[in-house]
XYZ file of N, CA and C in Angstrom:
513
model
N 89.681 -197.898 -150.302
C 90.995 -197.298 -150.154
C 91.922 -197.682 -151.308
N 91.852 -198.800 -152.042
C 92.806 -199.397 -153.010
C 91.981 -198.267 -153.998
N 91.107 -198.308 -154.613
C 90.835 -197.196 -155.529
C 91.175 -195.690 -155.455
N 91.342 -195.475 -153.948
C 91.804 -193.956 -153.822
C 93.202 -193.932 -153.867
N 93.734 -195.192 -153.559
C 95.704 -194.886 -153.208
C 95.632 -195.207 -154.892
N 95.054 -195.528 -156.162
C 95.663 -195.930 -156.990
C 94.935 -194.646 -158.024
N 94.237 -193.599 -157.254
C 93.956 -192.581 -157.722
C 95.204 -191.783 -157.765
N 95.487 -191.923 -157.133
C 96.819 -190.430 -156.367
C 98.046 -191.239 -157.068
N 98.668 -192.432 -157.416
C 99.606 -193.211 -157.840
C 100.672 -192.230 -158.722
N 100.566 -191.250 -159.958
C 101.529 -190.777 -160.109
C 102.103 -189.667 -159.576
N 103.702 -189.496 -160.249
C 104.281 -188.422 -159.036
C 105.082 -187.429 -160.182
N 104.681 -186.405 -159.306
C 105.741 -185.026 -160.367
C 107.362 -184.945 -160.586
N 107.656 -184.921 -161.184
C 109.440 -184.850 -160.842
C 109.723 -184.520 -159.936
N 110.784 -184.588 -159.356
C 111.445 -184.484 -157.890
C 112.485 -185.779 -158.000
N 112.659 -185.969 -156.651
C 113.310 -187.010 -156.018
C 112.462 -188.227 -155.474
N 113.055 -189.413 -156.144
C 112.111 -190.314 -156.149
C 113.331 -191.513 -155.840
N 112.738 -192.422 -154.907
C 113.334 -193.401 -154.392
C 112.768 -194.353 -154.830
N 113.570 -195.742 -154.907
C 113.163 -196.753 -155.703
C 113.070 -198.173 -154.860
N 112.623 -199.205 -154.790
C 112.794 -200.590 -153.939
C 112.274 -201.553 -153.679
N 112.447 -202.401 -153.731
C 111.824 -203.726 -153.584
C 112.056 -204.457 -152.348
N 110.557 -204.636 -152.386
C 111.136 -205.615 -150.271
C 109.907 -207.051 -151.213
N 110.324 -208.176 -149.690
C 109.450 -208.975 -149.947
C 108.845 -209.574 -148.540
N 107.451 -209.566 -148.802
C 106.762 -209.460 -147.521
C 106.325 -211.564 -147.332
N 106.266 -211.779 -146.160
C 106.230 -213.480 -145.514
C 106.829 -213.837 -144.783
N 107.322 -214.919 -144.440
C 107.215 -215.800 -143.364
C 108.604 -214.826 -143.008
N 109.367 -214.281 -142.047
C 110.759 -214.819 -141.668
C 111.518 -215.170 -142.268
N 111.562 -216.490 -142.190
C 112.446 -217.111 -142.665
C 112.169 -218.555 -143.256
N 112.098 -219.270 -144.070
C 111.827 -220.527 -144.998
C 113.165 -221.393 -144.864
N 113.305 -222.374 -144.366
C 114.156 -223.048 -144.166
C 114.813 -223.253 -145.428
N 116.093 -223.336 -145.340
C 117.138 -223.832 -146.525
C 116.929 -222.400 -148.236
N 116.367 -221.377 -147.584
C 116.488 -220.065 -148.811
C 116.366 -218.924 -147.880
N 117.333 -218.363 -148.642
C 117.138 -216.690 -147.442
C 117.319 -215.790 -148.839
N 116.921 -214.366 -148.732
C 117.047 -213.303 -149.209
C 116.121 -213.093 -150.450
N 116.786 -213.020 -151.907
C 116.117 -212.753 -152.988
C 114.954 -213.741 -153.780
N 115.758 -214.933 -153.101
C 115.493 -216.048 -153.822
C 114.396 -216.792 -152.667
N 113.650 -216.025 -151.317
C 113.603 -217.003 -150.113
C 112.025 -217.490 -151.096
N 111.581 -218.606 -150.759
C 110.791 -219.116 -151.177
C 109.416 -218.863 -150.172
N 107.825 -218.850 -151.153
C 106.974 -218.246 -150.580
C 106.617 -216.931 -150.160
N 108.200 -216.394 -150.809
C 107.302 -214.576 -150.197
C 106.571 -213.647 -151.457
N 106.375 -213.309 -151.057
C 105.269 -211.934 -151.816
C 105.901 -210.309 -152.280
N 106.484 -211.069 -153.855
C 107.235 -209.533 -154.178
C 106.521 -208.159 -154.328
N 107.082 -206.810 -153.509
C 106.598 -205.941 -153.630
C 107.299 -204.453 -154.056
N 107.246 -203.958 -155.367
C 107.887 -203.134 -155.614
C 107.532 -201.583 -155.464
N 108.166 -200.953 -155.021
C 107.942 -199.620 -154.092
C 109.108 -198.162 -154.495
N 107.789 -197.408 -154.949
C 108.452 -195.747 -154.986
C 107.881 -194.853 -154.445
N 109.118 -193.988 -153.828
C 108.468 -192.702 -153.227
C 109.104 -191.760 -153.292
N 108.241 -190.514 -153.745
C 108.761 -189.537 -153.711
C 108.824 -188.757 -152.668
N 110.349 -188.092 -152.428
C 110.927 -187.493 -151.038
C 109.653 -186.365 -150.892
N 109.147 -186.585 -149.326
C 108.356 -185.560 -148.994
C 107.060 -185.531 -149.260
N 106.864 -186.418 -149.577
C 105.272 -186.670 -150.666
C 104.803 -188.237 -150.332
N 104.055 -188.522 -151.152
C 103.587 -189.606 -150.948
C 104.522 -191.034 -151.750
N 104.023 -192.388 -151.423
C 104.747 -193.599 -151.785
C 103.502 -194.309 -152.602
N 104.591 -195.435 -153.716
C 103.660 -196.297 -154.482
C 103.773 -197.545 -154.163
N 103.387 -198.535 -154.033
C 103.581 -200.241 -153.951
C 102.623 -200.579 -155.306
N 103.038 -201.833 -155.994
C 102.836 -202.490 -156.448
C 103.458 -203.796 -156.084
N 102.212 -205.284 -156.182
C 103.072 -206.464 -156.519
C 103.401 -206.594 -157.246
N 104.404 -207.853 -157.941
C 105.405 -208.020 -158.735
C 105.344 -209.594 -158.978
N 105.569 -210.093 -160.159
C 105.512 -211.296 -160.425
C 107.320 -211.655 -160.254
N 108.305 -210.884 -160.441
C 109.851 -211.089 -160.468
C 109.931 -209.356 -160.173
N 111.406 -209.360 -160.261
C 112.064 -208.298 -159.748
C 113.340 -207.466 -160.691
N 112.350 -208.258 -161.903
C 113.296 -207.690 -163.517
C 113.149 -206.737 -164.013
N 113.905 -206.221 -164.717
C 113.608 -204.770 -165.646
C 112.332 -204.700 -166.436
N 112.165 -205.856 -167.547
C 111.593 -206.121 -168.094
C 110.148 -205.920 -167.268
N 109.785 -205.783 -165.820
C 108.721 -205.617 -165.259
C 109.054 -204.612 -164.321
N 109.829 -204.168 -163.606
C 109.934 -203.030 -163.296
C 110.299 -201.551 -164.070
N 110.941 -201.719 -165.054
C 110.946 -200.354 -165.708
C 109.991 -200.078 -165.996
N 109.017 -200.014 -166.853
C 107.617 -199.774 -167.336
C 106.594 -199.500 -166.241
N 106.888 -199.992 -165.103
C 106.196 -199.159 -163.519
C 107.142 -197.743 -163.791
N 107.883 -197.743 -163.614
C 108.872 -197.016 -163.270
C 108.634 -195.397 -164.382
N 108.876 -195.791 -165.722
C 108.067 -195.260 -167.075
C 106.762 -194.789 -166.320
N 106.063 -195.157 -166.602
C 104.563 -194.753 -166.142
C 104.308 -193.810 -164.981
N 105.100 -194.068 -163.770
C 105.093 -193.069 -162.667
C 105.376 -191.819 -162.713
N 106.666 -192.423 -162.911
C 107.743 -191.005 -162.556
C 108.141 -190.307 -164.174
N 108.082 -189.171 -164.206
C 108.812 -188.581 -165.428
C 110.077 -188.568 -165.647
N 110.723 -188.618 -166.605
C 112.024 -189.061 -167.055
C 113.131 -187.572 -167.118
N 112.451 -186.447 -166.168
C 113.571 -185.744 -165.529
C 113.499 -186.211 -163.791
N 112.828 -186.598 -163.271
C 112.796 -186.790 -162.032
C 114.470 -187.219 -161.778
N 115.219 -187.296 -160.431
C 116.395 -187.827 -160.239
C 115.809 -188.982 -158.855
N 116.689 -190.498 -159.677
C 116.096 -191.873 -158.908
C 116.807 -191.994 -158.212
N 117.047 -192.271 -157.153
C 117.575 -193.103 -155.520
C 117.271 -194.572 -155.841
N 118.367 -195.401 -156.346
C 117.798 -197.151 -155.979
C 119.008 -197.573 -154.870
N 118.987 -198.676 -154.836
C 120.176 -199.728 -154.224
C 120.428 -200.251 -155.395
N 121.696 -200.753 -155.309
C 122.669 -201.808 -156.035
C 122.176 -202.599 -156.930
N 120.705 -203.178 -157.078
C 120.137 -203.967 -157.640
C 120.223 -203.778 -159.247
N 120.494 -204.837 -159.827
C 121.321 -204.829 -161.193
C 119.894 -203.827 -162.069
N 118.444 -204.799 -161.672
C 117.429 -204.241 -162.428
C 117.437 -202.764 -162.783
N 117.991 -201.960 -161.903
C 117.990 -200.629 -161.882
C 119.160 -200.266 -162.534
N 120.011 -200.679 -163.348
C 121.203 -200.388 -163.808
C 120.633 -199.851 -165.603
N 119.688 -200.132 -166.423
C 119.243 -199.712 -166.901
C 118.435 -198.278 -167.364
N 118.138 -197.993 -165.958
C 117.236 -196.914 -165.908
C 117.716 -195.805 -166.823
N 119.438 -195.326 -167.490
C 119.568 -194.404 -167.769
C 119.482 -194.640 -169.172
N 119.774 -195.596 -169.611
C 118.324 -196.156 -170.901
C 117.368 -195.399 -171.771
N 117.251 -195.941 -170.020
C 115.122 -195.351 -170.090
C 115.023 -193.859 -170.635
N 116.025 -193.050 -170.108
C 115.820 -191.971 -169.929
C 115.898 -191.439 -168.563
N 116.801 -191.807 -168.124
C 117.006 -190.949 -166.445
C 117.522 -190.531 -166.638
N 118.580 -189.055 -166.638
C 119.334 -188.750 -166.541
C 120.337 -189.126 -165.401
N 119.409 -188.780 -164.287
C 119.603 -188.596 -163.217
C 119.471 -189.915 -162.128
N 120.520 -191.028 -162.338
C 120.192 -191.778 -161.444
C 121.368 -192.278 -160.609
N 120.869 -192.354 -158.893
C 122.221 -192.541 -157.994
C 121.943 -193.821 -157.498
N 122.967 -194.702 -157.088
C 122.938 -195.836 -156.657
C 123.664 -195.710 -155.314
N 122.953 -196.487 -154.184
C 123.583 -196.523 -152.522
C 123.767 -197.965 -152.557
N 125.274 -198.138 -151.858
C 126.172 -199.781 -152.234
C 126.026 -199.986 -150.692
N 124.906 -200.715 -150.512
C 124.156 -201.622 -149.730
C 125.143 -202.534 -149.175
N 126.064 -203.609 -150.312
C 126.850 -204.380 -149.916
C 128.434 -203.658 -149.644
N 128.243 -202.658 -149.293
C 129.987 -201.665 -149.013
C 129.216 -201.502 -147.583
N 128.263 -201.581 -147.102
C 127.630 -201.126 -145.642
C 127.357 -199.327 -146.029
N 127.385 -199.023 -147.240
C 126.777 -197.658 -147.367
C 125.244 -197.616 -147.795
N 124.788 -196.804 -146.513
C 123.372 -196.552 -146.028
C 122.891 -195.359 -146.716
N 123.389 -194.196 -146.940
C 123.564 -192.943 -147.493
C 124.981 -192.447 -147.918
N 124.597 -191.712 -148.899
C 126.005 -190.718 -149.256
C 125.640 -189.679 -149.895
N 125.233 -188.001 -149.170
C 124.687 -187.395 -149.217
C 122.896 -187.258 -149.543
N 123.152 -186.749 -150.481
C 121.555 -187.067 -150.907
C 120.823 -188.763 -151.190
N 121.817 -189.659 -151.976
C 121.648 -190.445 -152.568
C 120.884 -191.491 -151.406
N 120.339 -191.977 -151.200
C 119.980 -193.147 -150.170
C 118.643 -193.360 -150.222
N 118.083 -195.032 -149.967
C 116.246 -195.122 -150.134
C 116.022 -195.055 -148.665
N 116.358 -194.227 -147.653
C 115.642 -194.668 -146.510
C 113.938 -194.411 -146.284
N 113.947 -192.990 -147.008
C 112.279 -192.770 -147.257
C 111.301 -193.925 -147.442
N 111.970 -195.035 -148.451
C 111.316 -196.136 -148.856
C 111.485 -197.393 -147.957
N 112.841 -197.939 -147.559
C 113.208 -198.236 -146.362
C 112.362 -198.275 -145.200
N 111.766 -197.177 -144.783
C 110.880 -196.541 -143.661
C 109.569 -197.119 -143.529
N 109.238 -196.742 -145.572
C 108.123 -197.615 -145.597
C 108.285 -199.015 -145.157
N 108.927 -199.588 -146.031
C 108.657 -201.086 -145.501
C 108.013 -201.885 -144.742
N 109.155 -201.098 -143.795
C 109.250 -200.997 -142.343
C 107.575 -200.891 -141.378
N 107.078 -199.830 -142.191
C 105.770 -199.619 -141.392
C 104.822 -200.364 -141.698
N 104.875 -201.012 -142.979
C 104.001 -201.806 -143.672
C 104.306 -203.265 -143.209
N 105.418 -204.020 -143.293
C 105.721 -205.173 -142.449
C 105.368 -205.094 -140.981
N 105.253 -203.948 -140.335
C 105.351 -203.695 -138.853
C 103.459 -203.874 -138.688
N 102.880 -202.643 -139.799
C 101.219 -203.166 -139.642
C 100.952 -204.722 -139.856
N 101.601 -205.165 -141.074
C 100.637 -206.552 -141.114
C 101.111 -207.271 -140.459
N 102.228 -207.528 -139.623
C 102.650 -208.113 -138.636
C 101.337 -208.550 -137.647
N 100.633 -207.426 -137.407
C 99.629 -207.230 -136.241
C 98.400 -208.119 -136.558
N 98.617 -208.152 -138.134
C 97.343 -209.370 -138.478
C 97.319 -210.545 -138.027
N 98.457 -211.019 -138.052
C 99.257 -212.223 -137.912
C 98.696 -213.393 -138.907
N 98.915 -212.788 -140.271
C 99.279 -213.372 -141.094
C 97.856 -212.939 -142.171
N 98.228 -212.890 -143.570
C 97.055 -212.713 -143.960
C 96.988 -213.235 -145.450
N 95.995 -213.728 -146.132
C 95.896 -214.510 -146.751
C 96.211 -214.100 -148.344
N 96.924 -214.447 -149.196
C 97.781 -213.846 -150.259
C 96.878 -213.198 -150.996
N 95.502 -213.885 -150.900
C 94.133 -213.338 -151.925
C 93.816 -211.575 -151.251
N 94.249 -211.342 -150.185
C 93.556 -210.447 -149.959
C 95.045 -209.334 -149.380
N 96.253 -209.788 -149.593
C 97.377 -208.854 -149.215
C 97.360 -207.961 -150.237
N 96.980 -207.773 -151.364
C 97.185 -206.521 -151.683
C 96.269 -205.420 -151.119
N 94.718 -205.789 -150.727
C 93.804 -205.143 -150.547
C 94.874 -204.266 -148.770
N 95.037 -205.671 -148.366
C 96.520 -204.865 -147.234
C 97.441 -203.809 -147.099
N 98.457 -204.119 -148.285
C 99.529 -203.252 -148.827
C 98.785 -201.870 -149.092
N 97.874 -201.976 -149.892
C 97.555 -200.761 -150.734
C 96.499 -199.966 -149.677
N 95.951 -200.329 -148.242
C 95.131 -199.639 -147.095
C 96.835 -199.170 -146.332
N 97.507 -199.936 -146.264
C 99.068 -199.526 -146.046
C 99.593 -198.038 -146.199
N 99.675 -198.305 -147.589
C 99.841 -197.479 -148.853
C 98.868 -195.935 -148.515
N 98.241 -196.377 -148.379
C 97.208 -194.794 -148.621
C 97.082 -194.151 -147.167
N 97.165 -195.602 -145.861
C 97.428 -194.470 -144.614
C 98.510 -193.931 -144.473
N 99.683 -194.253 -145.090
C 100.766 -193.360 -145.278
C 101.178 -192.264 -145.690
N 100.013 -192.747 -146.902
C 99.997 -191.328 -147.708
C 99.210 -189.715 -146.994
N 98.518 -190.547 -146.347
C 97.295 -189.200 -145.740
C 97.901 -189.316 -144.103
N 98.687 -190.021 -143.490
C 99.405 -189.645 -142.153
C 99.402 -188.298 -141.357
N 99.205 -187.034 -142.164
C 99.129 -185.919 -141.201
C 97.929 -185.236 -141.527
N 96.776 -186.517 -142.336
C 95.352 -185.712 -142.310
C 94.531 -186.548 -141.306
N 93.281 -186.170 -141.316
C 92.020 -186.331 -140.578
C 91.619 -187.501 -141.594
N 91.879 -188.601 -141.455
C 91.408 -189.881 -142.480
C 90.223 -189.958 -142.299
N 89.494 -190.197 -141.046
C 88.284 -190.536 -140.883
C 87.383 -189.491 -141.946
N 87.597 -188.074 -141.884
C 86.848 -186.705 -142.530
C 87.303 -186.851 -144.096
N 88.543 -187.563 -144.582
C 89.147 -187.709 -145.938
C 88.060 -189.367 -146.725
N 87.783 -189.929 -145.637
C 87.020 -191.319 -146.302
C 85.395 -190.599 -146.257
N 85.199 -189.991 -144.926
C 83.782 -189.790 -145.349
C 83.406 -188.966 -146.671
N 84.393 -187.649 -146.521
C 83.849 -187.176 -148.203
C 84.344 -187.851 -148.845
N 85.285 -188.843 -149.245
C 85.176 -189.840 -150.512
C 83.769 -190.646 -150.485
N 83.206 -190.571 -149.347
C 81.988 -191.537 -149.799
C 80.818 -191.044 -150.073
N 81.038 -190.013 -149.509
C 79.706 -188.917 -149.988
C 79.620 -188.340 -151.530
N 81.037 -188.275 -151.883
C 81.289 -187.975 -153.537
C 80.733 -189.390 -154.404
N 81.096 -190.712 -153.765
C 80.804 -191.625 -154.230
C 80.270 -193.217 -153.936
N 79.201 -192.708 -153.010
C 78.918 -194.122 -152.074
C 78.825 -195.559 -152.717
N 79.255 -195.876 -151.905
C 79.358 -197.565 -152.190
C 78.068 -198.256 -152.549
């Protein structure tokens, strides 16, 4: 499945949402939020209506997120991030088109502009590995990215989508 979700990985222009979550414990005594210690950065795009990307992340800098960002999405696409400074660059890059939702104003949306698409993900992906109850850092991406690709294929027949992948290319 990590070879097929990283088959499908780029996306056509459109509307593309941008975000970073970080997946672990709760909570780590004495660090909360950006900085909480022990978690597992994961940076995440999706395009509205279509499918989503994850990658891990060593930090949560430009310097390592733009160049995901470059590589994905084409530089007419229009980006959806949050507040996050890293993304303040993007028009740089070549975005024309980029909206920011002020997270810390308690604004969730403002019209079009908002990551809930990505948001959503998270959400479903913290909510699956939850069910593991806990899983070992060597093998969370192999996680994220089975995540990743049942999301992507959600209103197909997966079972009939893996068997002809394996018949095209058995293991």
């Amino acid at each position: 499945m990590v070879g097929y979700a990283e088959e499908e990985s780029c996306f056509s222009s459109g509307e593309i949402e941008i975000d970073e979550s970080y997946f672990g414990a709760k909570r780590v005594r004495g660090k909360r939020g950006r900085g909480a210690g022990g978690k597992t950065k994961v940076f995440g795009m999706k395009k509205r209506g279509d499918r989503v990307y994850t990658q891990i992340v060593n930090n949560c800098s430009a310097a390592e997120l733009v160049p995901i960002i470059k590589r994905l999405a084409p530089s007419d696409s229009t980006i959806y991030s949050d507040e996050w400074k890293t993304y303040d660059g993007l028009v740089n890059a070549g975005y024309k088109k980029h909206y920011h939702v002020k997270h810390s104003d308690d604004v969730f949306a403002n019209g079009r502009a908002h990551v809930n698409g990505i948001e959503n993900f998270w959400g479903v992906a913290k909510s699956r590995l939850s069910k593991a109850r806990g899983v070992k850092s060597s093998k969370f991406n192999l996680h994220l990215k089975e995540t990743e690709w049942r999301f992507n294929h959600r209103y197909e027949n997966i079972y009939n989508l893996l068997l002809n992948r394996l018949r095209k290319s058995p293991l």
